[in-house]
C-alpha positions as a Markdown table, in Angstrom:
| # | Residue | x | y | z |
|---|---|---|---|---|
| 1 | Met | -4.0 | 0.1 | 21.8 |
| 2 | Lys | -0.6 | -1.5 | 21.3 |
| 3 | Asn | 0.2 | -0.8 | 25.0 |
| 4 | Thr | 0.9 | 2.9 | 24.1 |
| 5 | Ile | 2.2 | 4.7 | 27.2 |
| 6 | Tyr | 3.0 | 8.3 | 27.8 |
| 7 | Arg | 6.0 | 9.5 | 29.9 |
| 8 | Glu | 3.7 | 11.1 | 32.4 |
| 9 | Glu | 2.0 | 7.8 | 33.1 |
| 10 | Phe | 5.3 | 6.2 | 33.9 |
| 11 | Ser | 6.2 | 9.1 | 36.2 |
| 12 | Ala | 2.9 | 8.8 | 38.0 |
| 13 | Ala | 3.6 | 5.1 | 38.6 |
| 14 | Gly | 7.1 | 5.9 | 40.1 |
| 15 | Ile | 9.0 | 4.5 | 37.1 |
| 16 | Ser | 12.2 | 6.5 | 36.7 |
| 17 | Ser | 14.0 | 7.7 | 33.6 |
| 18 | Lys | 16.8 | 5.3 | 34.4 |
| 19 | Thr | 14.4 | 2.3 | 34.4 |
| 20 | Ile | 12.8 | 3.5 | 31.2 |
| 21 | Lys | 16.1 | 3.8 | 29.5 |
| 22 | Ser | 17.2 | 0.3 | 30.6 |
| 23 | Ala | 13.9 | -1.2 | 29.4 |
| 24 | Leu | 14.3 | 0.2 | 25.8 |
| 25 | Asp | 14.9 | -2.6 | 23.3 |
| 26 | Cys | 14.2 | -5.1 | 26.1 |
| 27 | Cys | 10.4 | -4.9 | 26.9 |
| 28 | Leu | 9.8 | -1.3 | 25.7 |
| 29 | Ile | 10.2 | 0.6 | 22.5 |
| 30 | Arg | 10.1 | 4.4 | 21.9 |
| 31 | Leu | 7.6 | 5.5 | 19.4 |
| 32 | Cys | 8.4 | 9.2 | 19.5 |
| 33 | Arg | 9.3 | 11.9 | 22.1 |
| 34 | Gly | 7.7 | 10.9 | 25.4 |
| 35 | Val | 5.6 | 8.0 | 24.0 |
| 36 | Tyr | 6.4 | 4.3 | 24.3 |
| 37 | Ser | 5.0 | 0.9 | 23.7 |
| 38 | Val | 5.3 | -2.2 | 25.9 |
| 39 | Ile | 6.1 | -5.1 | 23.6 |
| 40 | Arg | 6.8 | -8.0 | 26.0 |
| 41 | Glu | 6.7 | -9.0 | 29.6 |
| 42 | Cys | 10.3 | -9.6 | 30.6 |
| 43 | Gly | 11.9 | -11.2 | 33.6 |
| 44 | Val | 14.0 | -8.2 | 34.7 |
| 45 | Lys | 13.0 | -7.3 | 38.2 |
| 46 | Asp | 13.4 | -3.5 | 37.7 |
| 47 | His | 11.0 | -3.7 | 34.7 |
| 48 | Ser | 8.2 | -5.4 | 36.6 |
| 49 | Arg | 6.1 | -2.3 | 37.0 |
| 50 | Ile | 6.3 | -1.6 | 33.3 |
| 51 | Ala | 4.4 | -4.9 | 32.8 |
| 52 | Ala | 1.4 | -3.4 | 34.6 |
| 53 | Phe | 0.8 | -1.3 | 31.5 |
| 54 | Ile | 0.1 | -4.3 | 29.3 |
| 55 | Arg | -3.4 | -4.1 | 28.0 |
| 56 | Asp | -3.1 | -5.4 | 24.5 |
| 57 | Val | -2.1 | -9.1 | 24.9 |
| 58 | Asp | -2.2 | -9.7 | 21.2 |
| 59 | Trp | 0.6 | -7.1 | 20.7 |
| 60 | Ile | 2.7 | -9.0 | 23.3 |
| 61 | Ser | 2.0 | -12.3 | 21.6 |
| 62 | Phe | 3.1 | -10.9 | 18.3 |
| 63 | His | 6.6 | -10.1 | 19.6 |
| 64 | Val | 7.2 | -13.5 | 21.2 |
| 65 | Gly | 10.3 | -15.1 | 19.8 |
| 66 | Lys | 11.1 | -12.2 | 17.5 |
| 67 | Thr | 14.5 | -10.4 | 17.6 |
| 68 | Pro | 15.0 | -6.7 | 16.9 |
| 69 | Ala | 16.6 | -7.8 | 13.5 |
| 70 | Asp | 13.4 | -9.8 | 12.7 |
| 71 | Leu | 11.2 | -6.8 | 13.5 |
| 72 | Lys | 13.4 | -4.5 | 11.5 |
| 73 | Arg | 13.0 | -6.6 | 8.4 |
| 74 | Asp | 9.2 | -6.9 | 8.8 |
| 75 | Phe | 7.9 | -4.3 | 6.5 |
| 76 | Arg | 4.3 | -4.5 | 7.7 |
| 77 | Tyr | 5.4 | -4.2 | 11.3 |
| 78 | Gln | 7.5 | -1.2 | 10.6 |
| 79 | Thr | 4.5 | 0.4 | 8.8 |
| 80 | Gln | 2.4 | -0.3 | 11.8 |
| 81 | Leu | 4.9 | 1.4 | 14.1 |
| 82 | Arg | 4.9 | 4.4 | 11.8 |
| 83 | Ala | 1.1 | 4.6 | 12.1 |
| 84 | Leu | 1.4 | 4.4 | 15.9 |
| 85 | Arg | 3.9 | 7.2 | 15.9 |
| 86 | Ile | 1.7 | 9.4 | 13.8 |
| 87 | Gln | -1.4 | 8.7 | 15.9 |
| 88 | Ser | 0.3 | 9.2 | 19.3 |
| 89 | Tyr | 2.5 | 12.2 | 18.5 |
| 90 | Arg | 1.4 | 15.0 | 20.9 |
| 91 | Trp | 2.8 | 18.2 | 19.5 |
| 92 | Tyr | 0.6 | 18.8 | 16.5 |
| 93 | Arg | -0.5 | 22.4 | 16.1 |
| 94 | Pro | -4.1 | 23.4 | 15.5 |
| 95 | Glu | -4.8 | 23.4 | 11.7 |
| 96 | Asp | -2.0 | 20.8 | 11.0 |
| 97 | Val | -3.0 | 18.5 | 8.2 |
| 98 | Ile | -1.0 | 15.2 | 7.8 |
| 99 | Val | 0.1 | 14.8 | 4.2 |
| 100 | Gly | 2.2 | 12.8 | 1.9 |
| 101 | Lys | 3.6 | 9.4 | 3.0 |
| 102 | Ser | 2.4 | 10.0 | 6.5 |
| 103 | Ala | -1.1 | 10.3 | 5.3 |
| 104 | Ala | -0.6 | 7.2 | 3.1 |
| 105 | Val | 0.3 | 5.2 | 6.3 |
| 106 | Leu | -2.8 | 6.4 | 8.0 |
| 107 | His | -5.0 | 5.3 | 5.0 |
| 108 | Gly | -3.2 | 2.0 | 4.7 |
| 109 | Ile | -2.0 | 2.8 | 1.2 |
| 110 | Pro | 0.9 | 0.3 | 0.4 |
| 111 | Leu | 4.2 | 2.0 | 0.0 |
| 112 | Tyr | 7.3 | 0.4 | -1.5 |
| 113 | Lys | 10.4 | 0.3 | 0.7 |
| 114 | Asp | 9.4 | 3.5 | 2.6 |
| 115 | Ala | 12.0 | 4.3 | 5.2 |
| 116 | Ser | 10.9 | 7.8 | 6.0 |
| 117 | Gln | 10.5 | 8.6 | 9.7 |
| 118 | Ala | 9.5 | 12.2 | 10.1 |
| 119 | Ile | 5.8 | 13.1 | 10.1 |
| 120 | Thr | 4.9 | 15.4 | 7.2 |
| 121 | Val | 2.2 | 18.1 | 7.7 |
| 122 | Arg | 0.8 | 21.2 | 6.1 |
| 123 | His | -0.1 | 24.3 | 8.1 |
| 124 | Pro | -1.7 | 27.5 | 6.7 |
| 125 | Arg | 0.7 | 29.8 | 8.6 |
| 126 | Ser | 3.7 | 27.8 | 10.0 |
| 127 | Asn | 6.9 | 26.3 | 8.9 |
| 128 | Ser | 9.1 | 24.1 | 11.1 |
| 129 | His | 11.5 | 21.2 | 10.7 |
| 130 | Thr | 12.6 | 18.8 | 13.4 |
| 131 | Lys | 13.7 | 15.1 | 13.5 |
| 132 | Glu | 10.1 | 14.1 | 14.2 |
| 133 | Ile | 8.0 | 16.4 | 12.2 |
| 134 | Ile | 8.3 | 18.5 | 9.0 |
| 135 | Arg | 5.8 | 21.3 | 8.8 |
| 136 | Val | 5.4 | 23.2 | 5.5 |
| 137 | Arg | 3.3 | 26.4 | 5.2 |
| 138 | Asp | 0.5 | 25.6 | 2.8 |
| 139 | Glu | -3.3 | 25.2 | 2.8 |
| 140 | Val | -5.2 | 22.0 | 2.1 |
| 141 | Pro | -8.7 | 22.6 | 0.7 |
| 142 | Ala | -11.4 | 21.4 | 3.1 |
| 143 | Glu | -12.7 | 19.1 | 0.3 |
| 144 | Asp | -9.4 | 17.2 | 0.3 |
| 145 | Gln | -9.3 | 16.6 | 4.1 |
| 146 | Val | -10.6 | 13.8 | 6.3 |
| 147 | Arg | -10.5 | 13.1 | 10.0 |
| 148 | Phe | -8.8 | 10.3 | 11.9 |
| 149 | Gly | -10.2 | 10.9 | 15.3 |
| 150 | His | -8.6 | 14.2 | 16.5 |
| 151 | Leu | -6.2 | 14.3 | 13.5 |
| 152 | Ala | -6.8 | 15.9 | 10.1 |
| 153 | Ala | -5.2 | 14.3 | 7.0 |
| 154 | Thr | -5.4 | 14.6 | 3.3 |
| 155 | Ser | -8.1 | 12.3 | 1.8 |
| 156 | Ala | -7.0 | 9.0 | 0.3 |
| 157 | Ile | -7.4 | 10.4 | -3.2 |
| 158 | Lys | -5.5 | 13.5 | -2.5 |
| 159 | Thr | -2.8 | 11.5 | -0.8 |
| 160 | Ala | -2.4 | 9.2 | -3.8 |
| 161 | Leu | -2.2 | 12.2 | -6.1 |
| 162 | Asp | 0.5 | 13.8 | -4.0 |
| 163 | Leu | 2.5 | 10.7 | -4.3 |
| 164 | Ile | 3.1 | 11.5 | -8.0 |
| 165 | Arg | 5.4 | 14.3 | -7.0 |
| 166 | Ile | 6.8 | 12.6 | -3.9 |
| 167 | Ser | 7.4 | 9.0 | -5.1 |
| 168 | Gly | 7.0 | 9.0 | -8.9 |
| 169 | Gln | 4.4 | 7.7 | -11.2 |
| 170 | His | 4.9 | 3.9 | -10.6 |
| 171 | Glu | 4.2 | 4.2 | -6.9 |
| 172 | Ala | 1.5 | 6.8 | -7.3 |
| 173 | Phe | -0.3 | 4.7 | -10.0 |
| 174 | Ala | -0.4 | 1.7 | -7.6 |
| 175 | Ala | -1.7 | 4.0 | -4.8 |
| 176 | Leu | -4.4 | 5.5 | -7.1 |
| 177 | Glu | -5.6 | 2.0 | -8.1 |
| 178 | Trp | -5.6 | 0.8 | -4.5 |
| 179 | Val | -7.7 | 3.8 | -3.4 |
| 180 | Leu | -10.1 | 3.3 | -6.3 |
| 181 | Arg | -10.4 | -0.4 | -5.5 |
| 182 | Gln | -11.2 | 0.2 | -1.8 |
| 183 | Ala | -13.7 | 2.9 | -2.7 |
| 184 | Thr | -15.4 | 0.7 | -5.2 |
| 185 | Ala | -15.5 | -2.3 | -2.9 |
| 186 | Asp | -17.1 | -0.2 | -0.2 |
| 187 | His | -20.2 | 0.1 | -2.5 |
| 188 | Phe | -20.6 | -3.7 | -2.6 |
| 189 | Pro | -21.2 | -5.0 | 1.0 |
| 190 | Gly | -19.7 | -8.4 | 1.4 |
| 191 | Phe | -17.5 | -8.0 | -1.6 |
| 192 | Asn | -15.3 | -11.1 | -2.1 |
| 193 | Pro | -12.8 | -11.3 | -4.9 |
| 194 | Arg | -13.2 | -15.1 | -5.0 |
| 195 | Ser | -16.6 | -14.5 | -6.6 |
| 196 | Gly | -15.0 | -12.6 | -9.4 |
| 197 | Tyr | -16.0 | -9.2 | -10.8 |
| 198 | Thr | -19.2 | -7.9 | -12.3 |
| 199 | Glu | -19.8 | -5.2 | -14.9 |
| 200 | Lys | -21.4 | -3.2 | -12.0 |
| 201 | Phe | -18.1 | -3.2 | -10.2 |
| 202 | Gln | -16.4 | -1.7 | -13.3 |
| 203 | Ser | -19.1 | 0.9 | -13.9 |
| 204 | Glu | -19.1 | 1.9 | -10.2 |
| 205 | Ala | -15.4 | 2.5 | -10.4 |
| 206 | Arg | -15.8 | 4.7 | -13.5 |
| 207 | Arg | -18.5 | 6.7 | -11.6 |
| 208 | Ile | -16.1 | 7.2 | -8.6 |
| 209 | Ile | -13.3 | 8.4 | -10.9 |
| 210 | Lys | -15.6 | 10.9 | -12.5 |
| 211 | Thr | -17.3 | 12.2 | -9.3 |
| 212 | Ala | -14.4 | 12.0 | -6.8 |
| 213 | Phe | -11.0 | 11.7 | -8.6 |
| 214 | His | -11.6 | 14.3 | -11.3 |
| 215 | Pro | -12.6 | 17.0 | -8.9 |
| 216 | Ala | -9.5 | 16.3 | -6.7 |
| 217 | Val | -7.3 | 16.7 | -9.8 |
| 218 | Ala | -9.0 | 19.9 | -10.7 |
| 219 | Arg | -8.1 | 21.3 | -7.2 |
| 220 | Met | -4.4 | 20.6 | -7.8 |
| 221 | Arg | -2.3 | 23.7 | -8.2 |
| 222 | Ser | 0.3 | 22.0 | -10.4 |
| 223 | Gly | 0.8 | 18.7 | -12.1 |
| 224 | Gln | -2.8 | 18.4 | -13.4 |
| 225 | Val | -1.9 | 17.1 | -16.8 |
| 226 | Thr | 0.0 | 14.2 | -15.5 |
| 227 | Ala | -2.5 | 13.5 | -12.8 |
| 228 | Gln | -5.4 | 13.6 | -15.2 |
| 229 | Arg | -3.7 | 11.2 | -17.6 |
| 230 | Met | -3.0 | 8.7 | -14.7 |
| 231 | Val | -6.5 | 9.0 | -13.2 |
| 232 | Asp | -8.0 | 8.3 | -16.6 |
| 233 | Ala | -5.9 | 5.1 | -16.9 |
| 234 | Ile | -6.5 | 3.5 | -13.5 |
| 235 | Gly | -8.9 | 0.6 | -12.9 |
| 236 | Pro | -10.3 | -1.4 | -9.9 |
| 237 | Phe | -9.0 | -4.9 | -10.7 |
| 238 | Ser | -5.4 | -4.9 | -9.6 |
| 239 | Glu | -5.2 | -7.0 | -6.4 |
| 240 | Ser | -1.7 | -5.9 | -5.5 |
| 241 | Pro | 0.8 | -3.1 | -6.1 |
| 242 | Ala | 2.8 | -5.5 | -8.3 |
| 243 | Glu | -0.3 | -5.9 | -10.6 |
| 244 | Ser | -0.7 | -2.1 | -10.8 |
| 245 | Lys | 2.9 | -1.7 | -11.8 |
| 246 | Cys | 2.5 | -4.4 | -14.4 |
| 247 | Arg | -0.6 | -2.6 | -15.7 |
| 248 | Leu | 1.2 | 0.7 | -15.9 |
| 249 | Asn | 4.0 | -1.0 | -17.9 |
| 250 | Leu | 1.5 | -2.3 | -20.4 |
| 251 | Ile | 0.1 | 1.2 | -20.8 |
| 252 | Ala | 3.6 | 2.8 | -21.1 |
| 253 | Leu | 4.4 | 0.3 | -23.9 |
| 254 | Asn | 1.0 | 0.8 | -25.5 |
| 255 | Leu | 0.7 | -2.9 | -25.5 |
| 256 | Thr | -3.0 | -3.6 | -26.1 |
| 257 | Gly | -5.2 | -6.6 | -25.7 |
| 258 | Phe | -4.5 | -7.6 | -22.1 |
| 259 | Glu | -7.5 | -7.9 | -19.7 |
| 260 | Gln | -7.3 | -8.4 | -15.9 |
| 261 | Gln | -8.8 | -11.0 | -13.6 |
| 262 | Ile | -10.0 | -13.3 | -16.4 |
| 263 | Glu | -11.4 | -16.8 | -15.7 |
| 264 | Val | -9.9 | -19.4 | -18.0 |
| 265 | Arg | -11.9 | -22.6 | -18.6 |
| 266 | Asp | -11.6 | -25.7 | -20.8 |
| 267 | Ser | -13.9 | -28.6 | -21.5 |
| 268 | Arg | -13.5 | -29.8 | -17.9 |
| 269 | Gly | -14.5 | -26.4 | -16.4 |
| 270 | Phe | -12.7 | -23.8 | -14.4 |
| 271 | Ile | -8.9 | -23.8 | -14.5 |
| 272 | Ala | -7.8 | -20.5 | -13.0 |
| 273 | Arg | -8.5 | -16.8 | -12.7 |
| 274 | Val | -5.4 | -15.1 | -14.1 |
| 275 | Asp | -3.9 | -11.7 | -13.5 |
| 276 | Phe | -3.6 | -10.7 | -17.2 |
| 277 | Leu | -4.8 | -12.5 | -20.3 |
| 278 | Asn | -4.2 | -11.5 | -23.9 |
| 279 | Glu | -6.7 | -13.6 | -25.8 |
| 280 | Gln | -5.3 | -12.9 | -29.3 |
| 281 | Ala | -1.8 | -13.8 | -28.3 |
| 282 | Arg | -3.0 | -16.6 | -25.9 |
| 283 | Thr | -0.6 | -15.1 | -23.4 |
| 284 | Ile | -1.0 | -15.0 | -19.6 |
| 285 | Leu | 1.0 | -12.7 | -17.3 |
| 286 | Ala | 1.2 | -14.2 | -13.9 |
| 287 | Val | 2.5 | -11.6 | -11.3 |
| 288 | Asp | 4.1 | -13.8 | -8.7 |
| 289 | Gly | 4.0 | -12.7 | -5.1 |
| 290 | Ser | 0.5 | -11.1 | -5.5 |
| 291 | Glu | -2.0 | -11.6 | -2.8 |
| 292 | Lys | -4.4 | -13.8 | -4.7 |
| 293 | Tyr | -8.0 | -14.9 | -4.0 |
| 294 | Ala | -8.6 | -17.2 | -6.9 |
| 295 | Leu | -8.6 | -21.0 | -6.5 |
| 296 | Val | -5.3 | -21.1 | -8.4 |
| 297 | Gly | -3.2 | -18.0 | -8.2 |
| 298 | Pro | 0.0 | -17.2 | -10.0 |
| 299 | Ser | 2.2 | -18.1 | -7.1 |
| 300 | Leu | 0.8 | -21.6 | -7.4 |
| 301 | Phe | 1.2 | -22.1 | -11.1 |
| 302 | Arg | 4.6 | -23.7 | -10.8 |
| 303 | Arg | 3.5 | -26.2 | -8.2 |
| 304 | Glu | 0.1 | -27.0 | -9.7 |
| 305 | Gly | 1.2 | -29.0 | -12.7 |
| 306 | Glu | -2.3 | -30.1 | -13.7 |
| 307 | Gln | -3.6 | -26.6 | -14.0 |
| 308 | His | -0.5 | -25.4 | -15.8 |
| 309 | Asn | -0.8 | -28.3 | -18.3 |
| 310 | Arg | -4.4 | -27.6 | -18.9 |
| 311 | Leu | -3.5 | -24.0 | -19.7 |
| 312 | Leu | -0.8 | -25.1 | -22.1 |
| 313 | Ser | -3.2 | -27.5 | -23.8 |
| 314 | Leu | -5.4 | -24.5 | -24.6 |
| 315 | Gly | -2.4 | -23.0 | -26.4 |
| 316 | Cys | -1.7 | -20.5 | -23.6 |
| 317 | Lys | 1.8 | -19.2 | -22.8 |
| 318 | Val | 2.4 | -18.2 | -19.2 |
| 319 | Ile | 5.0 | -15.5 | -18.4 |
| 320 | His | 5.9 | -15.4 | -14.7 |
| 321 | Leu | 6.8 | -11.9 | -13.5 |
| 322 | Ser | 8.4 | -11.2 | -10.1 |
| 323 | Phe | 8.0 | -7.9 | -8.3 |
| 324 | Asp | 11.5 | -6.9 | -9.6 |
| 325 | Asp | 10.5 | -7.6 | -13.2 |
| 326 | Val | 7.7 | -5.1 | -13.0 |
| 327 | Leu | 9.7 | -2.4 | -11.3 |
| 328 | Arg | 11.7 | -1.5 | -14.4 |
| 329 | Leu | 10.1 | -1.0 | -17.8 |
| 330 | Asn | 13.1 | -2.2 | -19.8 |
| 331 | Asp | 13.4 | -5.4 | -17.8 |
| 332 | Phe | 9.6 | -6.0 | -18.1 |
| 333 | Arg | 9.7 | -5.3 | -21.9 |
| 334 | Asp | 12.7 | -7.6 | -22.5 |
| 335 | Lys | 11.3 | -10.5 | -20.5 |
| 336 | Ile | 7.8 | -10.6 | -22.2 |
| 337 | Phe | 9.1 | -10.0 | -25.7 |
| 338 | Thr | 11.8 | -12.6 | -25.3 |
| 339 | Gln | 9.3 | -15.2 | -24.1 |
| 340 | Val | 6.5 | -14.2 | -26.5 |
| 341 | Pro | 8.0 | -12.3 | -29.5 |
| 342 | Glu | 4.7 | -12.0 | -31.2 |
| 343 | Leu | 3.6 | -9.5 | -28.6 |
| 344 | Lys | 5.8 | -6.9 | -30.3 |
| 345 | Gln | 3.2 | -6.8 | -33.1 |
| 346 | Met | 0.7 | -5.4 | -30.6 |
| 347 | Val | 2.8 | -2.5 | -29.5 |
| 348 | Gly | 2.1 | 1.1 | -30.5 |
| 349 | Ser | 4.5 | 3.9 | -29.8 |
| 350 | Pro | 6.0 | 3.4 | -26.4 |
| 351 | Asp | 5.4 | 6.3 | -24.0 |
| 352 | Glu | 8.5 | 6.1 | -21.8 |
């Protein structure tokens, strides 16, 4: 997988340390101590034997034409590298449990601008701290553990709950909603968001919260009040972290009346499925940059004049929100209240 090579394999093939060093950032990258990945087949004669370790051709194709600067800016690529480092690290101790952001990477939980490099683990009897791994003495209940092959990690739910303390409520809320959405979709084989959402989808999500999320909160040794409040507020309809952050802002403002993933129609039929709709205020929140599955998503509203005009003809007001807009509650509040002042009448007591 991803042409992962251990130092001993290079040695057995007669490839010297000098050759390995010269190949770094050319056709080879270092994942962690003694572990490498071949990323391209270069024309350097001394590196020809390294090319013999290429087994994942798709990994090579991905790197064609990309500079180190391009790869550094590619968030998804950097996350993939982190997962490779965690999976290929060879100096785990028995009873190590991967936790925190490292566990989030393994689960695929989206993290915002995460630049952490060290692997974080818990161990019942050991503490240690190196550049590559941070080990803290602590026990993780068996109920909160899952396996990734030979590796143990905190469950997706436990990992998302841990992010409350590590990354704050905004990121943790998005993680909790992502985990809930994945767990709910798993109970509907062939689930496709293009087809919309049924009442069964919502009821299954509430069942999962009750039977899986609540017990995980009860096992927490601290922060239960905040965690319980957040878990009780999450839902399965956010299709991106940006939508989750938008939803948390609405909750923080106690701004009622908005529903998610609502199909809007007129006399001609379907217009769009929108991120958030407040029917009373006839207001749509379109979270731009979301990964959308509807026929007309928010990133298309500006380009699709016909659909936009049809929405306007229904008396709808469309507020476009960028990812930056939903990151800060004050910016979010100022933007929506400036564009639709009547929304202020629907606000309770802000919980900031």
